[in-house]
XYZ file of C-alpha atoms in Angstrom:
579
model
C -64.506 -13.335 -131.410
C -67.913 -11.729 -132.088
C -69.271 -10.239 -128.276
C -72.491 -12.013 -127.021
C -75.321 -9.600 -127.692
C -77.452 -11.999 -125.498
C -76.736 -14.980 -122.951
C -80.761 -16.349 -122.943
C -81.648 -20.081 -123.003
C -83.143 -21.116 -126.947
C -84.072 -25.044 -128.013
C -83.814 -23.989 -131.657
C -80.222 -22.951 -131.609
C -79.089 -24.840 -128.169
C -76.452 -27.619 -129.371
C -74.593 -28.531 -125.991
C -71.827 -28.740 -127.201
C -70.124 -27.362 -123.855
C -71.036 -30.261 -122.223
C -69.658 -33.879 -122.157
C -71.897 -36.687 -123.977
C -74.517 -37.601 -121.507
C -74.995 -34.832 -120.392
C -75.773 -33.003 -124.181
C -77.972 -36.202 -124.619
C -79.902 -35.668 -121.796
C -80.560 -31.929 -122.387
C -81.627 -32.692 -126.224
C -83.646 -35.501 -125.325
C -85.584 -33.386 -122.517
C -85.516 -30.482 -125.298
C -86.898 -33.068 -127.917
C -89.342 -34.295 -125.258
C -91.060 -31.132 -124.743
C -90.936 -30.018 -128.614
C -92.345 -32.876 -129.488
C -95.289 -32.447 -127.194
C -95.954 -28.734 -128.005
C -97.272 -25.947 -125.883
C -100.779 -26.626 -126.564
C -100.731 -30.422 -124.684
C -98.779 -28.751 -122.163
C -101.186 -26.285 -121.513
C -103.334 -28.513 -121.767
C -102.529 -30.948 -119.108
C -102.087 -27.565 -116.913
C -105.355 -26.768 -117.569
C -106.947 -29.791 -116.286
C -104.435 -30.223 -113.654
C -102.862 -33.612 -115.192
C -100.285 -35.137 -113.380
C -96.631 -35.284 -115.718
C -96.899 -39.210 -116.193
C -95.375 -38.746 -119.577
C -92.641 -37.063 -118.898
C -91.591 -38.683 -115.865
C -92.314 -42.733 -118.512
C -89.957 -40.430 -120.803
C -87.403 -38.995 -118.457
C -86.815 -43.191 -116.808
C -86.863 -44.475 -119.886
C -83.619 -41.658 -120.929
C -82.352 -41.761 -117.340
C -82.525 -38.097 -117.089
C -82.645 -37.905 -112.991
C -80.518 -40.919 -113.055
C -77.904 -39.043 -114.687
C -78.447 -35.702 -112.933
C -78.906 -37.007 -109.163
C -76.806 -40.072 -108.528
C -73.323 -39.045 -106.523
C -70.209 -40.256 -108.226
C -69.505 -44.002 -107.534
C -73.488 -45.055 -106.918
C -74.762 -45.466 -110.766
C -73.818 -45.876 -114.431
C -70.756 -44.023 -115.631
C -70.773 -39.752 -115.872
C -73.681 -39.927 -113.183
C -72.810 -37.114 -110.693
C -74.032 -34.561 -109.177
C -72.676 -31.897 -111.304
C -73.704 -28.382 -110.992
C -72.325 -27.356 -114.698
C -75.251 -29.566 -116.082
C -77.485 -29.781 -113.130
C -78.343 -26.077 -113.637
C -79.252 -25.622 -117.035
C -81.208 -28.548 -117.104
C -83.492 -26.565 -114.386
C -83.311 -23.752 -117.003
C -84.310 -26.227 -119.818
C -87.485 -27.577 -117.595
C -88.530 -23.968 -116.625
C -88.459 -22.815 -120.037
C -91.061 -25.346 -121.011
C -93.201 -24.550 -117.678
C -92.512 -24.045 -114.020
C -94.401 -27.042 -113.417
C -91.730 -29.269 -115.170
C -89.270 -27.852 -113.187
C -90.344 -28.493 -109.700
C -90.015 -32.267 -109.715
C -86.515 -32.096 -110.334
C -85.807 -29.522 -107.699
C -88.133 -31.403 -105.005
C -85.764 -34.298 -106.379
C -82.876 -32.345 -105.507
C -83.682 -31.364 -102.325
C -85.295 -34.825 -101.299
C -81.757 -36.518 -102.417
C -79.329 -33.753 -100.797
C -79.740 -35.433 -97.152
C -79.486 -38.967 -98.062
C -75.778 -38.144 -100.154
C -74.752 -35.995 -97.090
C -75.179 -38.626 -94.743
C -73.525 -41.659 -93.696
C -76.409 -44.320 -94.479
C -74.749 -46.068 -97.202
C -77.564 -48.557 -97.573
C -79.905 -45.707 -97.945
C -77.243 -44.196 -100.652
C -77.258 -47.440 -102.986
C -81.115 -47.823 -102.246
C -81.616 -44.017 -103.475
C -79.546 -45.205 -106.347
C -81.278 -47.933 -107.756
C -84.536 -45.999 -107.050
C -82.857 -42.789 -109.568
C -81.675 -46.020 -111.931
C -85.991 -46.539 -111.892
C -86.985 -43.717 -112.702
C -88.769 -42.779 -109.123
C -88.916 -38.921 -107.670
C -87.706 -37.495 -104.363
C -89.130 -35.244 -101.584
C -88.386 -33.471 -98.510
C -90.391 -33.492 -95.518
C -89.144 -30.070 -93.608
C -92.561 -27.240 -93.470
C -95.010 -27.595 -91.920
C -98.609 -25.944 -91.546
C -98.543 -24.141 -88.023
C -94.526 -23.149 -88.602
C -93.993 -23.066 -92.385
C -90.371 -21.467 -92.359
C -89.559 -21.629 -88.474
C -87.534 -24.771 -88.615
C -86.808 -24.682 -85.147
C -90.677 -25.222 -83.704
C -90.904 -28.570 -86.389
C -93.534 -31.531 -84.419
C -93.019 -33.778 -86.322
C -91.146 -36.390 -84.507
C -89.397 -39.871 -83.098
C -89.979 -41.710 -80.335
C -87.583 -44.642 -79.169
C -89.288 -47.521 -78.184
C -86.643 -49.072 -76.135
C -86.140 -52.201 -78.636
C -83.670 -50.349 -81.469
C -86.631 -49.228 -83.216
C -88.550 -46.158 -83.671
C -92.192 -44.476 -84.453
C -92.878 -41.425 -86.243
C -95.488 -39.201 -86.197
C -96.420 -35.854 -87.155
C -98.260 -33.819 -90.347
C -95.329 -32.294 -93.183
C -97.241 -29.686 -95.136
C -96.519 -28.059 -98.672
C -93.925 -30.789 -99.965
C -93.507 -31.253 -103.009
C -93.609 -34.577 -104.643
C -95.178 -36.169 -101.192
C -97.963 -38.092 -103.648
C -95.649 -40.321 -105.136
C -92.151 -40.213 -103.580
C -89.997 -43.296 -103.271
C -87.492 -41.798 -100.635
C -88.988 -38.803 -99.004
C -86.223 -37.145 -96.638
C -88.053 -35.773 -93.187
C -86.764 -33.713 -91.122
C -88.135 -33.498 -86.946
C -86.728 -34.088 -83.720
C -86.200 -37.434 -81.230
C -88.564 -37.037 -78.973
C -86.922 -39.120 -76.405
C -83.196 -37.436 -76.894
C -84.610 -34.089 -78.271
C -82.076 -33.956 -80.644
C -82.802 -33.293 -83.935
C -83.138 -36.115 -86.733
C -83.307 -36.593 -90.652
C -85.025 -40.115 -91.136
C -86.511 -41.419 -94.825
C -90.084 -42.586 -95.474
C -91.552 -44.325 -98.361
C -95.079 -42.532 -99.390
C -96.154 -46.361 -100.523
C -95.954 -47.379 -96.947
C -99.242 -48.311 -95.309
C -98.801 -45.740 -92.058
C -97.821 -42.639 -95.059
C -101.116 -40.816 -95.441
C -101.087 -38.502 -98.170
C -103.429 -36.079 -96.633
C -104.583 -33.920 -100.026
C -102.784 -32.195 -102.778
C -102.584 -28.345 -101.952
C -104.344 -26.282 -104.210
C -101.938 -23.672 -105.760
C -102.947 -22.528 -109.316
C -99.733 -21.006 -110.383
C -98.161 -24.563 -110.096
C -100.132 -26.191 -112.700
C -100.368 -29.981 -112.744
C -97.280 -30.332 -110.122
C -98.160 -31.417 -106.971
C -97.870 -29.554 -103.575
C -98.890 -32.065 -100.944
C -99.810 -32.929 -97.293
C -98.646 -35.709 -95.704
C -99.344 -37.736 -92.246
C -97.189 -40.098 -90.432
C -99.053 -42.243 -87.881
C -97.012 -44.936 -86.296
C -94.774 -45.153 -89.154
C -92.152 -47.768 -88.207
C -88.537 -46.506 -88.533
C -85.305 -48.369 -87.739
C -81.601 -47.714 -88.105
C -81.520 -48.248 -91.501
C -84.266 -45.509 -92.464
C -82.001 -42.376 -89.895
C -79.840 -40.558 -91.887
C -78.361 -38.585 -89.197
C -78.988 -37.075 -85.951
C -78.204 -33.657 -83.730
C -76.912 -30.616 -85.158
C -75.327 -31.848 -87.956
C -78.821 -33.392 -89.151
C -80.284 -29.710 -89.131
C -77.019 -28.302 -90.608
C -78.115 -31.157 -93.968
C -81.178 -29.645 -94.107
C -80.513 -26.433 -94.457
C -77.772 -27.589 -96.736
C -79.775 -29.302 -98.726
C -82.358 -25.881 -99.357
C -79.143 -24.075 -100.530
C -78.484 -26.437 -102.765
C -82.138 -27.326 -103.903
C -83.306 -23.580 -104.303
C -79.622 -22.635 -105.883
C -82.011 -23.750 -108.823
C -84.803 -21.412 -108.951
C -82.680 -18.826 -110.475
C -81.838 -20.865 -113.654
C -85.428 -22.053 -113.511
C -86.782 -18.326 -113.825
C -84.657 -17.132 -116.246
C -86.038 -20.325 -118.432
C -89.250 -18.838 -118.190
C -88.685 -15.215 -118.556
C -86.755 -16.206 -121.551
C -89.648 -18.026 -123.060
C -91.914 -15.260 -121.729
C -89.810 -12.822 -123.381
C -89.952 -14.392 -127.093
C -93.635 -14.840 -126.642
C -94.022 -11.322 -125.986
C -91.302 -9.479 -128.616
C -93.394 -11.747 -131.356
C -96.465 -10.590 -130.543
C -96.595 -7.029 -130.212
C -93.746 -6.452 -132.762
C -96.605 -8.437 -134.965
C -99.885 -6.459 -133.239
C -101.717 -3.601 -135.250
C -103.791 -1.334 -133.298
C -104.697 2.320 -134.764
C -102.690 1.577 -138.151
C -99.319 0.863 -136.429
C -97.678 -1.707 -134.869
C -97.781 -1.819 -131.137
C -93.923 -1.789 -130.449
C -93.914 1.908 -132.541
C -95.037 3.057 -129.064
C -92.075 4.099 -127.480
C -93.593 3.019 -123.740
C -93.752 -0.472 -125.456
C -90.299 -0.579 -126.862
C -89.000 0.974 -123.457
C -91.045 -2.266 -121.317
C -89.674 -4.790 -123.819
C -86.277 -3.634 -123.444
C -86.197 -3.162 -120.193
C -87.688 -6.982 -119.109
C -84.593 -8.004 -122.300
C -82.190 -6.296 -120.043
C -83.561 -7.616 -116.830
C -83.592 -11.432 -118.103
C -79.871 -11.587 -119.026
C -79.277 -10.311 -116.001
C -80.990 -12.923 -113.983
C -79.222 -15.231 -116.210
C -75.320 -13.627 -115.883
C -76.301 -13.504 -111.889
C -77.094 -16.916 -112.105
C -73.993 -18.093 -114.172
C -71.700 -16.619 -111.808
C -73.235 -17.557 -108.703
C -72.679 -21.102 -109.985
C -69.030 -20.328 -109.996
C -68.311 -19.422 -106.532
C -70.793 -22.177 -105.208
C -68.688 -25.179 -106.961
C -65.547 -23.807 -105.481
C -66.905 -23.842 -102.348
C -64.756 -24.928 -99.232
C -64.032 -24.580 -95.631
C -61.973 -21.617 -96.481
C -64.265 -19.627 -99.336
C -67.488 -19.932 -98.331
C -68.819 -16.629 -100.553
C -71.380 -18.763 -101.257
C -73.581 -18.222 -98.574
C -73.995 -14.453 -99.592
C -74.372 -15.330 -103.211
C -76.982 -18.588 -102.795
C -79.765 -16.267 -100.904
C -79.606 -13.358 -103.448
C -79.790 -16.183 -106.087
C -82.957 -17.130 -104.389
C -84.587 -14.090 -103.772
C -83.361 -11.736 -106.249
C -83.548 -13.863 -109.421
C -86.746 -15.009 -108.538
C -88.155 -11.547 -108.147
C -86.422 -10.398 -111.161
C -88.285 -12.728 -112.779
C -91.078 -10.906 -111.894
C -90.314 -7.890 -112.495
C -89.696 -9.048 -116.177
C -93.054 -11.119 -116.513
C -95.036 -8.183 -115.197
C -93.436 -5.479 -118.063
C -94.299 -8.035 -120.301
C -97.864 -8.181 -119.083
C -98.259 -4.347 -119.671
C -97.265 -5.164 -123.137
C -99.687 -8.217 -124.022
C -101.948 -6.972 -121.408
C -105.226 -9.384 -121.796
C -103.391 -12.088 -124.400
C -101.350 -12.904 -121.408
C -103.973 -14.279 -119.586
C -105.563 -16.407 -122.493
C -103.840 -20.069 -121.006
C -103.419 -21.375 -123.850
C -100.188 -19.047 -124.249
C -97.305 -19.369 -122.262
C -97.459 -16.017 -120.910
C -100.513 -16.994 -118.835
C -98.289 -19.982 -117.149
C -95.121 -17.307 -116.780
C -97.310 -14.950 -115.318
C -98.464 -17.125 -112.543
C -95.657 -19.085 -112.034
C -93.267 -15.981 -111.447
C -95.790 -13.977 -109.349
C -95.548 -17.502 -107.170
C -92.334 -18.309 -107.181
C -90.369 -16.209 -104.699
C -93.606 -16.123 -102.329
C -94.029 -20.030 -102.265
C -90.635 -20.375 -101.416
C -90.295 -17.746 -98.398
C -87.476 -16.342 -99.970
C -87.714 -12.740 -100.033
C -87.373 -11.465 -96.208
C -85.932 -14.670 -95.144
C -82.950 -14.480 -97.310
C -82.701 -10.499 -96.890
C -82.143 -10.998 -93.428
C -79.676 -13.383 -94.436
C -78.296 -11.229 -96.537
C -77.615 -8.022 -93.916
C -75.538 -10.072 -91.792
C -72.714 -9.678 -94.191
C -72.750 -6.104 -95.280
C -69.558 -5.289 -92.998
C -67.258 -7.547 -94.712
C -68.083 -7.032 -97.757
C -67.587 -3.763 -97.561
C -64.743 -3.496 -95.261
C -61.524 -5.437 -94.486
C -60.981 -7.407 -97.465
C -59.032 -10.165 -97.996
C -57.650 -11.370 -101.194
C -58.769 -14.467 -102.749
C -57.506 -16.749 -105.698
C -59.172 -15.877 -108.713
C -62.180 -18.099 -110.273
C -63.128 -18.088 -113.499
C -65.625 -19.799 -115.301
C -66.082 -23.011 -113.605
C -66.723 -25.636 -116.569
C -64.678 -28.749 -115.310
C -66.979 -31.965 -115.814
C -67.168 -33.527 -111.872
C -69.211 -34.212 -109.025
C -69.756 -31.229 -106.357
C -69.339 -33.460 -103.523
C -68.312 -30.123 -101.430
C -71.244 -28.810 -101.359
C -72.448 -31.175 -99.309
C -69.931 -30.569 -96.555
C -71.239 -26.786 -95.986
C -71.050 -25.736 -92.036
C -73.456 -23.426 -90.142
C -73.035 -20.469 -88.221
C -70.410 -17.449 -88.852
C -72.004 -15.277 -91.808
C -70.936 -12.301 -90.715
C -67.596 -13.592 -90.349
C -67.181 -14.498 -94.014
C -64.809 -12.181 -95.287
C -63.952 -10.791 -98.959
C -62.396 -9.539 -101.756
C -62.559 -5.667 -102.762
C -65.578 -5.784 -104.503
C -63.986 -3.194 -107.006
C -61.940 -5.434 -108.697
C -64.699 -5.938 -110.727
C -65.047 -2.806 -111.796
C -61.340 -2.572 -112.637
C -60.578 -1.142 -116.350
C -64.205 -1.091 -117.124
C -64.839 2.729 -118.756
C -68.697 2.015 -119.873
C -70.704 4.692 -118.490
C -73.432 3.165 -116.444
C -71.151 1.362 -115.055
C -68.962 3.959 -113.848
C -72.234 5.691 -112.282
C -73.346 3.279 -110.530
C -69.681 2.506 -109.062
C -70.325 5.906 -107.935
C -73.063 4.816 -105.843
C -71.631 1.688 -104.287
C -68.954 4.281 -102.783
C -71.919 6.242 -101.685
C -73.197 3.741 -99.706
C -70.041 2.644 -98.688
C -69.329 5.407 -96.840
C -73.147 5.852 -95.590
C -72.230 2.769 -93.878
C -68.985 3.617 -92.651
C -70.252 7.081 -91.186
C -73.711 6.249 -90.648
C -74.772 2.971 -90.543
C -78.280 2.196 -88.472
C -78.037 1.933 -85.114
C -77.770 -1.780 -83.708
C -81.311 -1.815 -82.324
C -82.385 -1.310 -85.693
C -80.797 -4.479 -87.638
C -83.152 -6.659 -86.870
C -86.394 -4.318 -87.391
C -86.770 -5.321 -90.987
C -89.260 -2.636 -91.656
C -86.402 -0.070 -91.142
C -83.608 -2.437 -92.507
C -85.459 -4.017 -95.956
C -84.424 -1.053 -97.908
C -80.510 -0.603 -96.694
C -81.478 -4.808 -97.773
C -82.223 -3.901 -101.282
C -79.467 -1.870 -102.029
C -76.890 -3.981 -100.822
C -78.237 -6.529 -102.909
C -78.175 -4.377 -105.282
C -74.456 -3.765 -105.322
C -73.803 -7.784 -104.829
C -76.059 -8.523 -107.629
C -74.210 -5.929 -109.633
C -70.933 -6.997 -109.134
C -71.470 -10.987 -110.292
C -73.576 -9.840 -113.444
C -70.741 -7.183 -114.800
C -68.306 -10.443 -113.853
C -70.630 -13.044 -115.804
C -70.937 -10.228 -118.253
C -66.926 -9.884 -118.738
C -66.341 -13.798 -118.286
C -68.710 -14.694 -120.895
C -68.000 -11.639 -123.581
C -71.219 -9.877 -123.614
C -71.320 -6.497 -125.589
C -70.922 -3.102 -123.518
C -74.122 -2.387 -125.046
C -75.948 -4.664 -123.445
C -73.965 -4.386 -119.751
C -74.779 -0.441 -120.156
C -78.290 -1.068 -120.143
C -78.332 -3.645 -117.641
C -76.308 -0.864 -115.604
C -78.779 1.557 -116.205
C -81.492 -0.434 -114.867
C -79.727 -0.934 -111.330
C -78.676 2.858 -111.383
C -82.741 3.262 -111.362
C -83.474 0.412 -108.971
C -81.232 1.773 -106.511
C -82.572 5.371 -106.550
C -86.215 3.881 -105.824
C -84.735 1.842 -102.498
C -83.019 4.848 -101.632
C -86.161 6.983 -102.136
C -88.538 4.713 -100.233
C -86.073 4.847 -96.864
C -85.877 8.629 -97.172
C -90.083 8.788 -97.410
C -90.767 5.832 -95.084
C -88.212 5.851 -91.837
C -86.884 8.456 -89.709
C -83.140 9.579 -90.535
C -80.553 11.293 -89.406
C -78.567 13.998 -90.848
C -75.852 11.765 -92.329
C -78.124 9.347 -93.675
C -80.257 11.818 -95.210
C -77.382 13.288 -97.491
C -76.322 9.816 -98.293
C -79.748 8.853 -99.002
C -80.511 11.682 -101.284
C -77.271 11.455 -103.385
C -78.064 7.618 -104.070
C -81.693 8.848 -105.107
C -80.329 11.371 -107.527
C -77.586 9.850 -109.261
C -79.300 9.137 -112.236
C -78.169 6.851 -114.981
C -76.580 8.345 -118.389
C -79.873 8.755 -120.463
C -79.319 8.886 -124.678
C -82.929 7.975 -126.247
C -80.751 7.703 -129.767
C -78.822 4.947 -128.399
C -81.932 3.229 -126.280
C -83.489 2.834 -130.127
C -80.657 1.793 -131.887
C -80.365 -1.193 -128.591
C -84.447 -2.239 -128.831
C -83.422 -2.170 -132.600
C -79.998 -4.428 -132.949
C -81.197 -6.523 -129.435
C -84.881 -6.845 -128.483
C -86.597 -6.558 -131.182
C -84.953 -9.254 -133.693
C -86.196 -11.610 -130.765
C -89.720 -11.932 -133.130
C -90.162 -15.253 -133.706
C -86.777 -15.989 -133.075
C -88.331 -19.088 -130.895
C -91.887 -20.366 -131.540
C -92.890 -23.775 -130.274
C -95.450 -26.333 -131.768
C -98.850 -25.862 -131.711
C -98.066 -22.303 -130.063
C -100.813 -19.266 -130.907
C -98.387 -16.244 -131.027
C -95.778 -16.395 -133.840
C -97.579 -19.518 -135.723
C -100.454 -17.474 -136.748
């Protein structure tokens, strides 16, 4: 079989076949959707900040959320939450605009409470509201605390007859304008436990407050919201205590799993866009991408994108095997947050020095990926939130392993009802397997370098790992942060990679790349913190262990990989590659 010289998302040569019936229908009739429609509506209605009423008429009348949202057992036959098709379908939406995308993923995480909970009338209401085509939200930031869960106001107060009020201001939720079901999470302010209740944004104490201007979401809707003696009985708690703030958090791993598949929709869009027009650009008699600089930035945002998308992949693996006893997720699910996201861009802002001022003309959809991607992993606190995250499991990953069963590519058509039964606490218990078992029979030459660094590190953190007063000062700790990730991020691509046959061309480069993003963490902790001896010689090996460079074989890959990406997608209506 003919090796994979690219793993990236196309409509034009996309056929589903990989997936059962209803789910291929309802990718093709979301990709026929969007075709149809053309990039110049969509800009468009981005343009003049136009809410997606046609695509939500279009998505009920297909039952496209139905389909992708309902838990097995509470709608029409093959509805289940299913990861396999869940994610690409994210990937699809982002491809077409960010803006697309975010309903469904607000959906997701408005939805994720209600299914983990044990409110079964709230389960077959949720139903029959998928069945009708309605969106979801989730009621968890808000304005004074944004990410600090633990300080929420918002709150319930018994009033001594079985029956509640709520009250309290949710701020940057998505979908909060038009939400059947929107999932809130606060506290009982008589027990001071906490408590997951739903609301209904067409009841008359829901005041939608304003829509929260944020430009690089286009015409989806970031909202404020105000309950004021919103009535609330049994039927409308989901759960309450711990376990209510263990589903929320839940429900954000699952929810913002999705981002990564999102952004490497629109990097992959981005990406086309940007290969067809400067391989198509004249300026002083030659085409632009006869500048090596240019071919260098194309290639290097082509190699960055399949990574995002192999990271992605794999990362989708270990989090539908999920259980009690392998719960690798919860080091993979944060780097798919952050480091996708700001992968993304990474890619979107090569691509920028390419186009340079095209990009920003809006009627392209480099002007959307620019702003989207420069949002994306800021709106969603991910970056330093989920590195902290991240840190707390350097130890075991590094250092008494444990052997696992193998898990390969996890295609089986079902629901991932165990993701909602995630637990909190332990991270830096989670043990695992010898990370070099990836690396095992693998002779490509990047690849071997930067195994050389892992072991560098390795042993900078055996011999001289930072002192315990400095974990938790993230100034010192955000680049020993990056490089971990790094070496995590590393090891699920080159497994994707393997897993999914991609050529050794392509996993060199992509090797190459992390070689170089390594040296720059490792150079910014020896120039920025104070080190000791032992740190310093660790440091300054991981800063100059340089990838394998060959310039004959970097042309002959922007050749045979990036550069036959020219017009190899062009939508409707779309100014570069149409003209």
């Amino acid at each position: 079989m003919e090796k994979k010289k690219n793993v990236l998302f196309n409509p034009q040569t996309f056929t589903g076949e990989e997936y059962d019936e209803k789910s291929r229908k309802a990718m093709l009739d979301t990709i026929r959707f969007f075709e149809n429609k053309g990039l110049k509506s969509i800009r468009e209605d981005d343009k003049n900040y136009i809410w997606q009423d046609d695509w939500m008429q279009y998505q009920k009348e297909h039952g496209i959320y139905a389909t992708m949202l309902t838990a097995e057992g509470y709608g029409d036959e093959d509805s289940r939450f299913d990861l396999y098709r869940l994610c690409p379908m994210s990937e699809i939406l982002g491809f077409y605009g960010e803006a697309y995308q975010y309903p469904l993923q607000v959906s997701i995480l408005g939805v994720g409470p209600i299914w983990m909970g044990d409110n079964e009338l709230q389960k077959q209401e949720l139903a029959k509201d998928l069945k009708d085509g309605h969106v979801f939200a989730f009621g968890m930031s808000e304005k004074e605390h944004g990410a600090d869960l633990y300080s929420n106001e918002v709150h319930i107060e018994e009033k001594g007859d079985g029956t509640y009020v709520a009250n309290g201001d949710k701020y940057y939720i998505g979908n909060a304008q038009i939400a059947s079901k929107i999932s809130t999470m606060g506290k009982n302010l008589t027990t001071g436990e906490y408590c997951n209740w739903v609301v209904d944004s067409r009841h008359r104490n829901y005041k939608y407050v304003k829509d929260i201007d944020v430009p690089g979401l286009g015409q989806c809707r970031l909202g404020e919201y105000d309950l004021i003696e919103y009535p609330i009985t049994e039927k409308d708690i989901l759960k309450s205590g711990d376990e209510a703030f263990a589903d929320g958090l839940s429900s954000v791993n699952i929810g913002k799993f999705q981002l990564g598949f999102s952004a490497s929709g629109v990097a992959a869009h981005a990406l086309y866009e940007a290969v067809t027009h400067s391989n198509r650009r004249v300026i002083y008699g030659k085409p632009v991408t006869d500048f090596p600089h240019i071919r260098a930035f194309l290639s290097e945002a082509f190699v960055r994108t399949n990574a995002m998308k192999l990271y992605a992949l794999r990362s989708r693996d270990y989090f539908r095997k999920m259980s009690e006893n392998d719960r690798r997720y919860l080091l993979f699910n944060p780097i798919q947050k952050m480091k996708v996201t700001t992968q993304g861009g990474e890619v979107v802002r090569l691509l920028m020095d390419v186009v340079c001022a095209k990009g920003y003309e809006r009627e392209n959809f480099l002007s959307d990926a620019y702003a989207t991607m420069d949002t994306m992993f800021r709106l969603e606190g991910t970056a330093h939130v989920n590195m902290g995250l991240v840190l707390k499991f350097v130890n075991k990953y590094f250092f008494n392993n444990v052997d696992y069963p193998e898990i390969g590519i996890v295609n089986e058509m079902k629901d991932d009802n165990n993701i909602f039964k995630q637990r909190m606490g332990g991270l830096a218990k989670v043990p695992f397997p010898d990370y070099r078992k990836a690396y095992e029979g693998v002779e490509i030459p990047n690849v071997k370098k930067f195994l050389e660094i892992i072991e560098t590190f390795r042993n900078l953190m055996a011999k001289g790992a930072p002192d315990p007063s400095l974990l938790k000062n993230m100034d010192y700790m955000l680049n020993y942060g990056e490089i971990f990730t790094m070496v995590v991020y590393a090891q699920l691509v080159l497994e994707g990679a393997k897993l999914n046959d991609v050529e050794d061309e392509l996993i060199d480069q992509m090797f190459s790349v992390f070689i170089k993003d390594v040296n720059k963490f490792a150079l910014a902790q020896l120039n920025n913190q104070e080190n000791n001896d032992v740190q310093k010689e660790h440091l300054q090996k991981i800063a100059l262990c340089g990838p394998v460079v060959d310039k004959d074989k970097d042309f002959r890959f922007w050749k045979e990989y990036v550069q036959v990406l020219d017009g190899v997608y062009v939508q409707k209506d779309a100014p570069i590659g149409n003209n």
